[in-house]
């Protein structure tokens, strides 16, 4: 809420510099103090939240969408589809996610859009694995067998009966993923691959 209301709540512009006051401590005028360029840290914190929350929301939404579709397909169809998808997921999970994100962001160039793409490219694997596991349990239940017996097609069974019944654990995973994306975005921006100065982010 504070990030959304940053233009109203911020006491100063997040980019205005007062070099003579660099690294000043907290005061009534600057409650969080000032950075080395004399910029107000409270204002930069409020505006930085807008960028970080935007990146987290978009990256988690894309990752969640891909992970749900891929995981549901692997769990529902099984066989070679399951093997192919899960082995690919295993390969991606064999590498630290932040290193893959750094590699992708470095190849594509420094920008906030490329950070979202990089984090989405590696973020979907956890959702896919969780979705697959939940689908394997739910697909054996009686209501799914009844849906198939009534002539339900694969896509209808997946989207009408399977996915709505696994949404709880997936949303919990997404809440953890939201926080992880904020930390990853901060790490990439610290390395110069994300938000570019003077734009603030967490």
XYZ file of N, CA, C and O in Angstrom:
808
model
N 0.832 -1.204 0.000
C 0.000 0.000 0.000
C 0.868 1.256 0.000
O 0.604 2.208 -0.732
N 1.917 1.231 0.799
C 2.835 2.385 0.831
C 3.516 2.576 -0.521
O 3.714 3.714 -0.975
N 3.870 1.463 -1.182
C 4.499 1.560 -2.503
C 3.525 2.144 -3.520
O 3.904 2.994 -4.343
N 2.266 1.703 -3.472
C 1.265 2.226 -4.399
C 1.038 3.715 -4.188
O 0.822 4.475 -5.143
N 1.095 4.155 -2.932
C 0.851 5.562 -2.600
C 2.146 6.361 -2.514
O 2.155 7.455 -1.925
N 3.221 5.853 -3.089
C 4.519 6.531 -2.998
C 4.480 7.984 -3.460
O 5.080 8.854 -2.808
N 3.794 8.329 -4.559
C 3.774 9.753 -4.964
C 3.148 10.673 -3.917
O 3.476 11.860 -3.861
N 2.259 10.110 -3.095
C 1.600 10.916 -2.059
C 2.415 10.932 -0.773
O 2.574 11.966 -0.120
N 2.980 9.753 -0.402
C 3.651 9.616 0.885
C 5.106 10.081 0.868
O 5.634 10.492 1.900
N 5.759 9.989 -0.276
C 7.198 10.313 -0.335
C 7.413 11.797 -0.066
O 6.811 12.654 -0.728
N 8.290 12.122 0.894
C 8.517 13.539 1.220
C 9.362 14.277 0.182
O 9.331 15.504 0.110
N 10.131 13.532 -0.626
C 11.015 14.152 -1.621
C 11.005 13.306 -2.890
O 10.496 12.186 -2.903
N 11.609 13.824 -3.937
C 11.791 13.032 -5.148
C 12.853 11.964 -4.872
O 13.850 12.236 -4.194
N 12.655 10.735 -5.380
C 13.653 9.686 -5.108
C 14.967 9.872 -5.865
O 15.943 9.191 -5.572
N 15.013 10.814 -6.817
C 16.226 10.978 -7.620
C 16.938 12.309 -7.392
O 18.042 12.506 -7.874
N 16.307 13.233 -6.640
C 16.949 14.536 -6.387
C 18.202 14.359 -5.525
O 18.165 13.691 -4.489
N 19.301 14.959 -5.970
C 20.575 14.824 -5.263
C 20.941 16.129 -4.553
O 20.758 17.212 -5.102
N 21.422 15.973 -3.323
C 21.987 17.103 -2.572
C 23.350 16.626 -2.095
O 23.495 16.097 -0.985
N 24.354 16.775 -2.926
C 25.668 16.176 -2.666
C 26.272 16.645 -1.349
O 26.974 15.882 -0.676
N 25.994 17.872 -0.961
C 26.582 18.395 0.284
C 26.037 17.674 1.508
O 26.652 17.708 2.580
N 24.882 17.002 1.386
C 24.270 16.315 2.530
C 24.406 14.795 2.424
O 23.684 14.057 3.091
N 25.331 14.327 1.598
C 25.502 12.890 1.404
C 25.801 12.148 2.692
O 26.581 12.621 3.528
N 25.153 10.998 2.871
C 25.318 10.124 4.039
C 24.891 10.772 5.353
O 25.361 10.372 6.420
N 23.979 11.747 5.273
C 23.453 12.349 6.500
C 22.542 11.352 7.206
O 21.855 10.558 6.569
N 22.516 11.412 8.537
C 21.691 10.508 9.325
C 20.229 10.925 9.312
O 19.860 11.947 8.721
N 19.378 10.138 9.971
C 17.948 10.460 10.038
C 17.701 11.826 10.661
O 18.394 12.243 11.587
N 16.675 12.506 10.131
C 16.286 13.814 10.655
C 14.796 13.978 10.398
O 14.159 13.124 9.789
N 14.224 15.082 10.869
C 12.801 15.334 10.626
C 12.530 15.502 9.136
O 11.476 15.103 8.634
N 13.464 16.091 8.413
C 13.291 16.303 6.970
C 13.492 15.008 6.195
O 12.808 14.745 5.204
N 14.444 14.194 6.644
C 14.761 12.918 5.984
C 14.733 11.807 7.046
O 15.769 11.450 7.615
N 13.550 11.226 7.330
C 13.416 10.257 8.439
C 14.322 9.039 8.327
O 14.719 8.470 9.339
N 14.663 8.587 7.101
C 15.554 7.442 6.917
C 16.989 7.866 6.632
O 17.845 7.026 6.387
N 17.243 9.175 6.626
C 18.572 9.664 6.277
C 18.714 9.827 4.776
O 17.740 9.773 4.020
N 19.977 10.025 4.343
C 20.271 10.234 2.920
C 21.421 9.329 2.495
O 22.283 8.984 3.308
N 21.423 8.947 1.206
C 22.505 8.095 0.703
C 23.711 8.956 0.366
O 23.739 10.164 0.635
N 24.732 8.360 -0.241
C 25.992 9.093 -0.483
C 25.827 10.233 -1.482
O 26.670 11.128 -1.545
N 24.746 10.207 -2.272
C 24.485 11.295 -3.211
C 23.488 12.303 -2.660
O 23.059 13.208 -3.376
N 23.115 12.127 -1.379
C 22.190 13.063 -0.750
C 20.735 12.837 -1.109
O 19.892 13.705 -0.866
N 20.412 11.682 -1.665
C 19.009 11.385 -2.001
C 18.273 10.866 -0.773
O 18.857 10.165 0.052
N 17.003 11.209 -0.659
C 16.196 10.828 0.501
C 15.916 9.322 0.479
O 15.314 8.796 -0.470
N 16.330 8.608 1.522
C 16.196 7.151 1.545
C 14.758 6.688 1.758
O 14.372 5.628 1.260
N 13.956 7.448 2.486
C 12.548 7.081 2.654
C 11.830 7.108 1.306
O 11.095 6.174 0.960
N 12.064 8.160 0.539
C 11.438 8.275 -0.782
C 11.910 7.156 -1.706
O 11.120 6.563 -2.448
N 13.196 6.833 -1.641
C 13.730 5.771 -2.505
C 13.190 4.398 -2.078
O 12.979 3.527 -2.912
N 12.969 4.220 -0.776
C 12.388 2.963 -0.301
C 10.951 2.801 -0.797
O 10.550 1.726 -1.252
N 10.171 3.873 -0.712
C 8.783 3.816 -1.155
C 8.686 3.569 -2.660
O 7.945 2.696 -3.113
N 9.446 4.332 -3.438
C 9.411 4.169 -4.895
C 10.062 2.846 -5.323
O 9.642 2.230 -6.297
N 11.084 2.427 -4.590
C 11.740 1.155 -4.913
C 10.808 -0.029 -4.749
O 10.893 -1.019 -5.476
N 9.883 0.060 -3.775
C 8.910 -1.000 -3.588
C 8.020 -1.193 -4.804
O 7.596 -2.312 -5.112
N 7.741 -0.106 -5.529
C 6.898 -0.210 -6.720
C 7.565 -1.102 -7.776
O 6.926 -1.981 -8.369
N 8.851 -0.892 -7.985
C 9.587 -1.696 -8.973
C 9.676 -3.145 -8.514
O 9.390 -4.076 -9.288
N 10.065 -3.357 -7.269
C 10.264 -4.717 -6.769
C 8.968 -5.522 -6.762
O 8.948 -6.698 -7.145
N 7.863 -4.889 -6.350
C 6.582 -5.595 -6.345
C 6.092 -5.872 -7.762
O 5.480 -6.907 -8.024
N 6.347 -4.944 -8.675
C 5.947 -5.164 -10.071
C 6.700 -6.351 -10.657
O 6.101 -7.229 -11.289
N 8.011 -6.389 -10.451
C 8.816 -7.507 -10.950
C 8.338 -8.819 -10.346
O 8.164 -9.824 -11.058
N 8.104 -8.841 -9.039
C 7.668 -10.068 -8.370
C 6.311 -10.526 -8.884
O 6.105 -11.713 -9.151
N 5.377 -9.602 -9.042
C 4.034 -9.961 -9.503
C 4.064 -10.543 -10.914
O 3.464 -11.596 -11.173
N 4.775 -9.880 -11.812
C 4.820 -10.348 -13.205
C 5.587 -11.664 -13.313
O 5.134 -12.617 -13.963
N 6.745 -11.749 -12.675
C 7.570 -12.959 -12.773
C 6.857 -14.169 -12.164
O 6.871 -15.265 -12.747
N 6.234 -13.991 -10.999
C 5.526 -15.102 -10.365
C 4.308 -15.505 -11.192
O 4.015 -16.693 -11.337
N 3.604 -14.536 -11.760
C 2.432 -14.860 -12.585
C 2.824 -15.673 -13.807
O 2.170 -16.670 -14.138
N 3.903 -15.263 -14.486
C 4.361 -16.001 -15.664
C 4.842 -17.391 -15.263
O 4.478 -18.399 -15.884
N 5.664 -17.455 -14.223
C 6.189 -18.743 -13.759
C 5.066 -19.676 -13.336
O 5.074 -20.871 -13.652
N 4.094 -19.129 -12.617
C 2.967 -19.929 -12.138
C 2.147 -20.462 -13.303
O 1.752 -21.631 -13.322
N 1.906 -19.612 -14.294
C 1.135 -20.042 -15.463
C 1.820 -21.172 -16.218
O 1.196 -22.191 -16.549
N 3.124 -21.002 -16.482
C 3.876 -22.041 -17.191
C 3.944 -23.317 -16.361
O 3.722 -24.418 -16.861
N 4.254 -23.161 -15.080
C 4.394 -24.321 -14.203
C 3.105 -25.118 -14.078
O 3.126 -26.353 -14.076
N 1.958 -24.419 -13.979
C 0.674 -25.113 -13.872
C 0.383 -25.929 -15.123
O -0.015 -27.099 -15.043
N 0.593 -25.324 -16.278
C 0.290 -26.019 -17.535
C 1.216 -27.210 -17.741
O 0.775 -28.334 -18.036
N 2.519 -26.984 -17.575
C 3.501 -28.051 -17.802
C 3.334 -29.165 -16.767
O 3.332 -30.357 -17.108
N 3.198 -28.803 -15.505
C 3.042 -29.797 -14.446
C 1.754 -30.588 -14.575
O 1.729 -31.809 -14.360
N 0.666 -29.903 -14.950
C -0.611 -30.592 -15.130
C -0.537 -31.568 -16.295
O -1.062 -32.691 -16.211
N 0.107 -31.164 -17.384
C 0.247 -32.066 -18.538
C 1.067 -33.293 -18.165
O 0.701 -34.432 -18.494
N 2.184 -33.072 -17.444
C 3.032 -34.197 -17.044
C 2.298 -35.144 -16.107
O 2.354 -36.372 -16.266
N 1.588 -34.601 -15.136
C 0.893 -35.440 -14.172
C -0.310 -36.156 -14.754
O -0.579 -37.313 -14.417
N -1.038 -35.487 -15.640
C -2.259 -36.077 -16.193
C -1.966 -37.135 -17.248
O -2.558 -38.219 -17.231
N -1.068 -36.835 -18.176
C -0.811 -37.748 -19.289
C 0.176 -38.848 -18.928
O 0.094 -39.960 -19.441
N 1.145 -38.547 -18.035
C 2.122 -39.559 -17.625
C 2.968 -40.031 -18.794
O 3.124 -39.328 -19.799
N 3.522 -41.227 -18.686
C 4.280 -41.835 -19.779
C 5.457 -40.994 -20.228
O 6.159 -40.383 -19.410
N 5.656 -40.935 -21.546
C 6.817 -40.230 -22.091
C 6.721 -38.726 -21.868
O 7.743 -38.045 -21.745
N 5.502 -38.181 -21.813
C 5.345 -36.743 -21.544
C 5.885 -36.418 -20.156
O 6.649 -35.461 -19.971
N 5.517 -37.219 -19.184
C 5.984 -37.032 -17.811
C 7.496 -37.172 -17.727
O 8.181 -36.345 -17.110
N 8.026 -38.210 -18.362
C 9.476 -38.436 -18.333
C 10.230 -37.276 -18.960
O 11.221 -36.790 -18.407
N 9.777 -36.824 -20.115
C 10.455 -35.738 -20.826
C 10.450 -34.452 -20.003
O 11.486 -33.808 -19.821
N 9.282 -34.106 -19.480
C 9.156 -32.861 -18.713
C 9.971 -32.924 -17.426
O 10.716 -31.992 -17.096
N 9.858 -34.024 -16.696
C 10.538 -34.117 -15.406
C 12.057 -34.189 -15.542
O 12.790 -33.691 -14.699
N 12.551 -34.822 -16.608
C 13.995 -34.844 -16.791
C 14.524 -33.451 -17.125
O 15.614 -33.066 -16.699
N 13.744 -32.689 -17.904
C 14.137 -31.316 -18.208
C 14.122 -30.466 -16.937
O 15.019 -29.644 -16.708
N 13.103 -30.659 -16.089
C 13.024 -29.959 -14.810
C 14.218 -30.324 -13.932
O 14.817 -29.462 -13.278
N 14.586 -31.602 -13.910
C 15.734 -32.040 -13.118
C 17.012 -31.343 -13.570
O 17.854 -30.955 -12.743
N 17.180 -31.189 -14.888
C 18.377 -30.522 -15.414
C 18.431 -29.076 -14.943
O 19.473 -28.586 -14.490
N 17.294 -28.368 -15.031
C 17.271 -26.969 -14.605
C 17.491 -26.832 -13.106
O 18.151 -25.893 -12.652
N 16.954 -27.774 -12.327
C 17.107 -27.693 -10.877
C 18.487 -28.138 -10.405
O 18.821 -27.942 -9.243
N 19.272 -28.702 -11.295
C 20.630 -29.107 -10.924
C 21.555 -27.901 -10.771
O 22.620 -28.005 -10.163
N 21.155 -26.766 -11.333
C 21.964 -25.556 -11.252
C 21.313 -24.577 -10.276
O 20.091 -24.495 -10.217
N 22.119 -23.817 -9.534
C 21.530 -22.788 -8.657
C 20.733 -21.785 -9.483
O 21.228 -21.258 -10.481
N 19.499 -21.525 -9.055
C 18.616 -20.660 -9.825
C 19.167 -19.270 -10.050
O 19.051 -18.713 -11.145
N 19.813 -18.688 -9.035
C 20.313 -17.320 -9.171
C 21.436 -17.252 -10.199
O 21.571 -16.259 -10.920
N 22.242 -18.325 -10.317
C 23.310 -18.328 -11.324
C 22.734 -18.373 -12.733
O 23.246 -17.705 -13.646
N 21.680 -19.169 -12.926
C 21.026 -19.198 -14.235
C 20.407 -17.841 -14.549
O 20.479 -17.365 -15.690
N 19.804 -17.215 -13.541
C 19.207 -15.899 -13.761
C 20.280 -14.875 -14.131
O 20.079 -14.040 -15.022
N 21.432 -14.931 -13.464
C 22.538 -14.027 -13.786
C 23.001 -14.258 -15.220
O 23.236 -13.309 -15.982
N 23.124 -15.531 -15.612
C 23.567 -15.851 -16.972
C 22.579 -15.325 -18.009
O 22.972 -14.683 -18.994
N 21.287 -15.592 -17.800
C 20.273 -15.114 -18.745
C 20.264 -13.592 -18.824
O 20.209 -13.019 -19.914
N 20.291 -12.935 -17.664
C 20.244 -11.475 -17.638
C 21.492 -10.875 -18.289
O 21.401 -9.852 -18.979
N 22.648 -11.511 -18.094
C 23.882 -11.012 -18.702
C 23.843 -11.161 -20.220
O 24.316 -10.285 -20.957
N 23.280 -12.269 -20.696
C 23.189 -12.494 -22.148
C 22.217 -11.507 -22.794
O 22.500 -10.938 -23.850
N 21.071 -11.282 -22.150
C 20.037 -10.427 -22.738
C 20.308 -8.942 -22.525
O 19.735 -8.103 -23.208
N 21.153 -8.614 -21.557
C 21.469 -7.216 -21.299
C 20.739 -6.696 -20.072
O 19.702 -7.229 -19.686
N 21.300 -5.650 -19.442
C 20.707 -5.124 -18.204
C 19.448 -4.312 -18.459
O 19.490 -3.290 -19.134
N 18.327 -4.782 -17.942
C 17.065 -4.029 -17.940
C 16.090 -4.762 -17.035
O 16.238 -5.962 -16.790
N 15.086 -4.043 -16.579
C 14.121 -4.639 -15.665
C 13.263 -5.668 -16.384
O 12.868 -6.692 -15.810
N 12.992 -5.446 -17.670
C 12.215 -6.415 -18.455
C 12.980 -7.715 -18.596
O 12.404 -8.811 -18.465
N 14.268 -7.635 -18.848
C 15.086 -8.840 -18.993
C 15.218 -9.593 -17.671
O 15.342 -10.818 -17.663
N 15.176 -8.864 -16.562
C 15.185 -9.527 -15.249
C 13.916 -10.353 -15.073
O 13.959 -11.500 -14.604
N 12.771 -9.780 -15.456
C 11.503 -10.510 -15.358
C 11.557 -11.769 -16.222
O 11.157 -12.856 -15.784
N 12.063 -11.639 -17.446
C 12.162 -12.796 -18.352
C 13.088 -13.847 -17.760
O 12.770 -15.046 -17.740
N 14.256 -13.414 -17.272
C 15.231 -14.355 -16.710
C 14.666 -15.099 -15.509
O 14.809 -16.319 -15.387
N 13.996 -14.375 -14.606
C 13.441 -15.009 -13.409
C 12.264 -15.923 -13.757
O 12.046 -16.939 -13.091
N 11.526 -15.586 -14.812
C 10.412 -16.443 -15.244
C 10.919 -17.719 -15.902
O 10.324 -18.789 -15.738
N 12.027 -17.616 -16.638
C 12.581 -18.780 -17.335
C 13.042 -19.865 -16.366
O 13.041 -21.055 -16.710
N 13.454 -19.467 -15.165
C 13.922 -20.466 -14.199
C 12.909 -20.710 -13.084
O 12.997 -21.709 -12.364
N 11.921 -19.809 -12.939
C 11.012 -19.898 -11.802
C 9.904 -20.922 -11.944
O 9.329 -21.354 -10.947
N 9.591 -21.330 -13.183
C 8.434 -22.194 -13.394
C 8.675 -23.629 -12.946
O 7.709 -24.372 -12.706
N 9.941 -24.058 -12.818
C 10.220 -25.473 -12.566
C 9.676 -25.945 -11.215
O 9.160 -27.061 -11.101
N 9.768 -25.095 -10.192
C 9.243 -25.480 -8.884
C 7.735 -25.661 -8.904
O 7.200 -26.608 -8.311
N 7.044 -24.764 -9.610
C 5.592 -24.881 -9.722
C 5.199 -26.115 -10.530
O 4.198 -26.778 -10.217
N 5.988 -26.422 -11.563
C 5.687 -27.600 -12.383
C 5.820 -28.881 -11.568
O 4.966 -29.776 -11.641
N 6.872 -28.974 -10.777
C 7.077 -30.179 -9.968
C 5.982 -30.330 -8.905
O 5.459 -31.426 -8.697
N 5.631 -29.230 -8.252
C 4.572 -29.274 -7.240
C 3.229 -29.636 -7.879
O 2.487 -30.479 -7.346
N 2.914 -29.010 -9.008
C 1.649 -29.282 -9.690
C 1.561 -30.739 -10.109
O 0.522 -31.388 -9.927
N 2.645 -31.259 -10.666
C 2.656 -32.663 -11.087
C 2.363 -33.582 -9.914
O 1.558 -34.509 -9.998
N 3.032 -33.337 -8.786
C 2.831 -34.178 -7.612
C 1.398 -34.150 -7.112
O 0.833 -35.188 -6.752
N 0.809 -32.960 -7.103
C -0.578 -32.841 -6.649
C -1.544 -33.499 -7.639
O -2.520 -34.138 -7.231
N -1.271 -33.344 -8.924
C -2.128 -33.954 -9.952
C -2.104 -35.477 -9.840
O -3.140 -36.143 -9.992
N -0.935 -36.041 -9.571
C -0.825 -37.499 -9.451
C -1.722 -38.035 -8.331
O -2.224 -39.159 -8.422
N -1.911 -37.240 -7.295
C -2.783 -37.652 -6.190
C -4.252 -37.477 -6.563
O -5.066 -38.394 -6.427
N -4.590 -36.287 -7.081
C -5.995 -35.953 -7.333
C -6.579 -36.765 -8.491
O -7.765 -37.114 -8.468
N -5.766 -37.096 -9.487
C -6.310 -37.783 -10.664
C -6.836 -39.185 -10.351
O -7.574 -39.760 -11.144
N -6.462 -39.753 -9.207
C -6.941 -41.080 -8.827
C -8.235 -41.030 -8.031
O -8.770 -42.070 -7.655
N -8.750 -39.847 -7.758
C -9.956 -39.732 -6.940
C -11.218 -40.016 -7.765
O -11.213 -39.894 -8.997
N -12.282 -40.326 -7.059
C -13.509 -40.796 -7.706
C -14.137 -39.742 -8.610
O -14.660 -40.066 -9.672
N -14.113 -38.475 -8.215
C -14.792 -37.470 -9.024
C -14.110 -37.288 -10.382
O -14.752 -36.939 -11.372
N -12.793 -37.541 -10.445
C -12.087 -37.467 -11.725
C -12.472 -38.660 -12.599
O -12.710 -38.512 -13.801
N -12.562 -39.859 -11.986
C -13.006 -41.038 -12.729
C -14.427 -40.836 -13.246
O -14.753 -41.227 -14.384
N -15.273 -40.200 -12.431
C -16.644 -39.935 -12.867
C -16.676 -38.965 -14.045
O -17.458 -39.136 -14.991
N -15.813 -37.939 -13.998
C -15.751 -36.969 -15.096
C -15.320 -37.642 -16.393
O -15.867 -37.372 -17.464
N -14.350 -38.557 -16.282
C -13.913 -39.293 -17.480
C -15.024 -40.215 -17.982
O -15.244 -40.343 -19.188
N -15.715 -40.871 -17.063
C -16.781 -41.795 -17.448
C -17.923 -41.075 -18.156
O -18.595 -41.662 -19.021
N -18.122 -39.807 -17.812
C -19.169 -39.018 -18.454
C -18.718 -38.421 -19.784
O -19.452 -37.632 -20.389
N -17.517 -38.784 -20.206
C -17.029 -38.333 -21.516
C -16.219 -37.069 -21.492
O -16.027 -36.432 -22.534
N -15.719 -36.669 -20.310
C -14.922 -35.453 -20.214
C -13.604 -35.579 -20.967
O -12.889 -36.559 -20.813
N -13.311 -34.591 -21.817
C -12.049 -34.571 -22.561
C -10.901 -34.202 -21.610
O -11.110 -33.678 -20.517
N -9.673 -34.482 -22.084
C -8.502 -34.246 -21.240
C -8.423 -32.804 -20.740
O -8.193 -32.563 -19.551
N -8.589 -31.836 -21.646
C -8.461 -30.427 -21.248
C -9.536 -30.040 -20.231
O -9.268 -29.309 -19.281
N -10.749 -30.553 -20.428
C -11.824 -30.244 -19.473
C -11.528 -30.859 -18.113
O -11.724 -30.219 -17.075
N -11.047 -32.093 -18.102
C -10.720 -32.750 -16.831
C -9.624 -31.982 -16.109
O -9.687 -31.758 -14.892
N -8.599 -31.543 -16.867
C -7.479 -30.827 -16.255
C -7.928 -29.488 -15.673
O -7.675 -29.184 -14.499
N -8.591 -28.675 -16.506
C -8.899 -27.303 -16.091
C -10.174 -27.189 -15.257
O -10.316 -26.233 -14.503
N -11.086 -28.148 -15.378
C -12.339 -28.049 -14.627
C -12.306 -28.834 -13.324
O -12.959 -28.468 -12.355
N -11.527 -29.919 -13.295
C -11.572 -30.807 -12.136
C -10.243 -30.930 -11.389
O -10.235 -30.998 -10.164
N -9.131 -30.968 -12.119
C -7.842 -31.186 -11.453
C -7.259 -29.898 -10.875
O -6.977 -29.815 -9.675
N -7.045 -28.905 -11.724
C -6.382 -27.681 -11.262
C -7.128 -26.969 -10.133
O -6.493 -26.515 -9.166
N -8.461 -26.826 -10.179
C -9.140 -26.156 -9.055
C -8.946 -26.863 -7.716
O -9.035 -26.226 -6.663
N -8.646 -28.161 -7.733
C -8.507 -28.911 -6.488
C -7.069 -28.975 -5.967
O -6.819 -29.595 -4.932
N -6.139 -28.339 -6.685
C -4.753 -28.312 -6.203
C -4.277 -26.875 -5.979
O -3.094 -26.651 -5.729
N -5.199 -25.921 -6.066
C -4.797 -24.517 -6.041
C -4.214 -24.091 -4.692
O -3.349 -23.212 -4.648
N -4.631 -24.726 -3.586
C -4.145 -24.332 -2.264
C -2.634 -24.412 -2.107
O -1.967 -23.396 -1.843
N -2.037 -25.600 -2.261
C -0.586 -25.710 -2.131
C 0.184 -24.860 -3.131
O 1.258 -24.327 -2.814
N -0.382 -24.693 -4.331
C 0.302 -23.904 -5.355
C 0.345 -22.431 -4.963
O 1.354 -21.752 -5.160
N -0.738 -21.918 -4.381
C -0.750 -20.523 -3.951
C 0.208 -20.284 -2.780
O 0.826 -19.220 -2.686
N 0.337 -21.275 -1.903
C 1.322 -21.157 -0.816
C 2.730 -21.077 -1.397
O 3.549 -20.245 -0.977
N 3.015 -21.931 -2.371
C 4.321 -21.903 -3.039
C 4.549 -20.556 -3.722
O 5.655 -20.012 -3.700
N 3.493 -20.006 -4.326
C 3.622 -18.718 -5.009
C 3.941 -17.598 -4.027
O 4.690 -16.671 -4.353
N 3.400 -17.672 -2.811
C 3.697 -16.632 -1.818
C 5.173 -16.656 -1.426
O 5.796 -15.611 -1.239
N 5.741 -17.860 -1.305
C 7.183 -17.953 -1.049
C 7.977 -17.478 -2.270
O 9.018 -16.835 -2.141
N 7.485 -17.834 -3.449
C 8.159 -17.415 -4.678
C 8.176 -15.915 -4.840
O 9.143 -15.346 -5.358
N 7.115 -15.248 -4.380
C 7.037 -13.791 -4.463
C 8.206 -13.155 -3.719
O 8.892 -12.270 -4.242
N 8.438 -13.626 -2.493
C 9.553 -13.092 -1.697
C 10.897 -13.431 -2.331
O 11.818 -12.607 -2.356
N 11.021 -14.658 -2.871
C 12.285 -15.073 -3.488
C 12.612 -14.223 -4.710
O 13.779 -13.883 -4.943
N 11.589 -13.851 -5.486
C 11.816 -13.023 -6.672
C 12.293 -11.631 -6.275
O 13.167 -11.058 -6.928
N 11.740 -11.079 -5.190
C 12.187 -9.753 -4.731
C 13.665 -9.791 -4.358
O 14.441 -8.898 -4.717
N 14.080 -10.841 -3.656
C 15.493 -10.976 -3.282
C 16.362 -11.170 -4.527
O 17.451 -10.584 -4.641
N 15.893 -11.987 -5.474
C 16.662 -12.227 -6.703
C 16.792 -10.950 -7.527
O 17.867 -10.658 -8.073
N 15.716 -10.177 -7.615
C 15.771 -8.915 -8.360
C 16.760 -7.951 -7.709
O 17.526 -7.273 -8.390
N 16.756 -7.917 -6.377
C 17.709 -7.058 -5.666
C 19.148 -7.493 -5.958
O 20.030 -6.653 -6.161
N 19.369 -8.806 -5.985
C 20.718 -9.323 -6.254
C 21.169 -8.964 -7.665
O 22.302 -8.521 -7.878
N 20.279 -9.146 -8.639
C 20.638 -8.836 -10.027
C 20.862 -7.340 -10.214
O 21.774 -6.935 -10.945
N 20.052 -6.511 -9.557
C 20.234 -5.065 -9.670
C 21.531 -4.624 -9.002
O 22.217 -3.734 -9.500
N 21.880 -5.271 -7.879
C 23.146 -4.964 -7.204
C 24.333 -5.259 -8.119
O 25.344 -4.555 -8.102
N 24.198 -6.313 -8.951
C 25.264 -6.691 -9.880
C 25.239 -5.879 -11.176
O 26.053 -6.096 -12.063
N 24.274 -4.966 -11.290
C 24.195 -4.123 -12.476
C 23.419 -4.737 -13.619
O 23.476 -4.231 -14.746
N 22.672 -5.811 -13.366
C 21.953 -6.505 -14.433
C 20.446 -6.234 -14.386
O 19.715 -6.732 -15.242
N 20.001 -5.491 -13.392
C 18.565 -5.257 -13.245
C 18.215 -3.792 -13.402
O 18.522 -3.170 -14.418
N 17.568 -3.250 -12.378
C 17.170 -1.845 -12.399
C 18.404 -0.964 -12.529
O 19.377 -1.116 -11.795
N 18.367 -0.044 -13.455
C 19.524 0.815 -13.718
C 19.384 2.162 -13.006
O 18.286 2.698 -12.898
N 20.498 2.664 -12.455
C 20.473 3.965 -11.773
C 19.951 5.049 -12.736
O 20.185 4.938 -13.941
N 19.248 6.040 -12.217
C 18.982 6.322 -10.797
C 17.674 5.721 -10.290
O 17.235 6.068 -9.199
N 17.026 4.840 -11.074
C 15.750 4.263 -10.660
C 15.950 3.431 -9.389
O 16.814 2.557 -9.358
N 15.163 3.685 -8.343
C 15.340 2.916 -7.102
C 14.618 1.573 -7.145
O 13.601 1.421 -7.817
N 15.167 0.584 -6.489
C 14.469 -0.687 -6.232
C 15.033 -1.246 -4.948
O 16.067 -0.807 -4.469
N 14.350 -2.215 -4.390
C 14.809 -2.777 -3.121
C 16.075 -3.590 -3.301
O 16.770 -3.904 -2.358
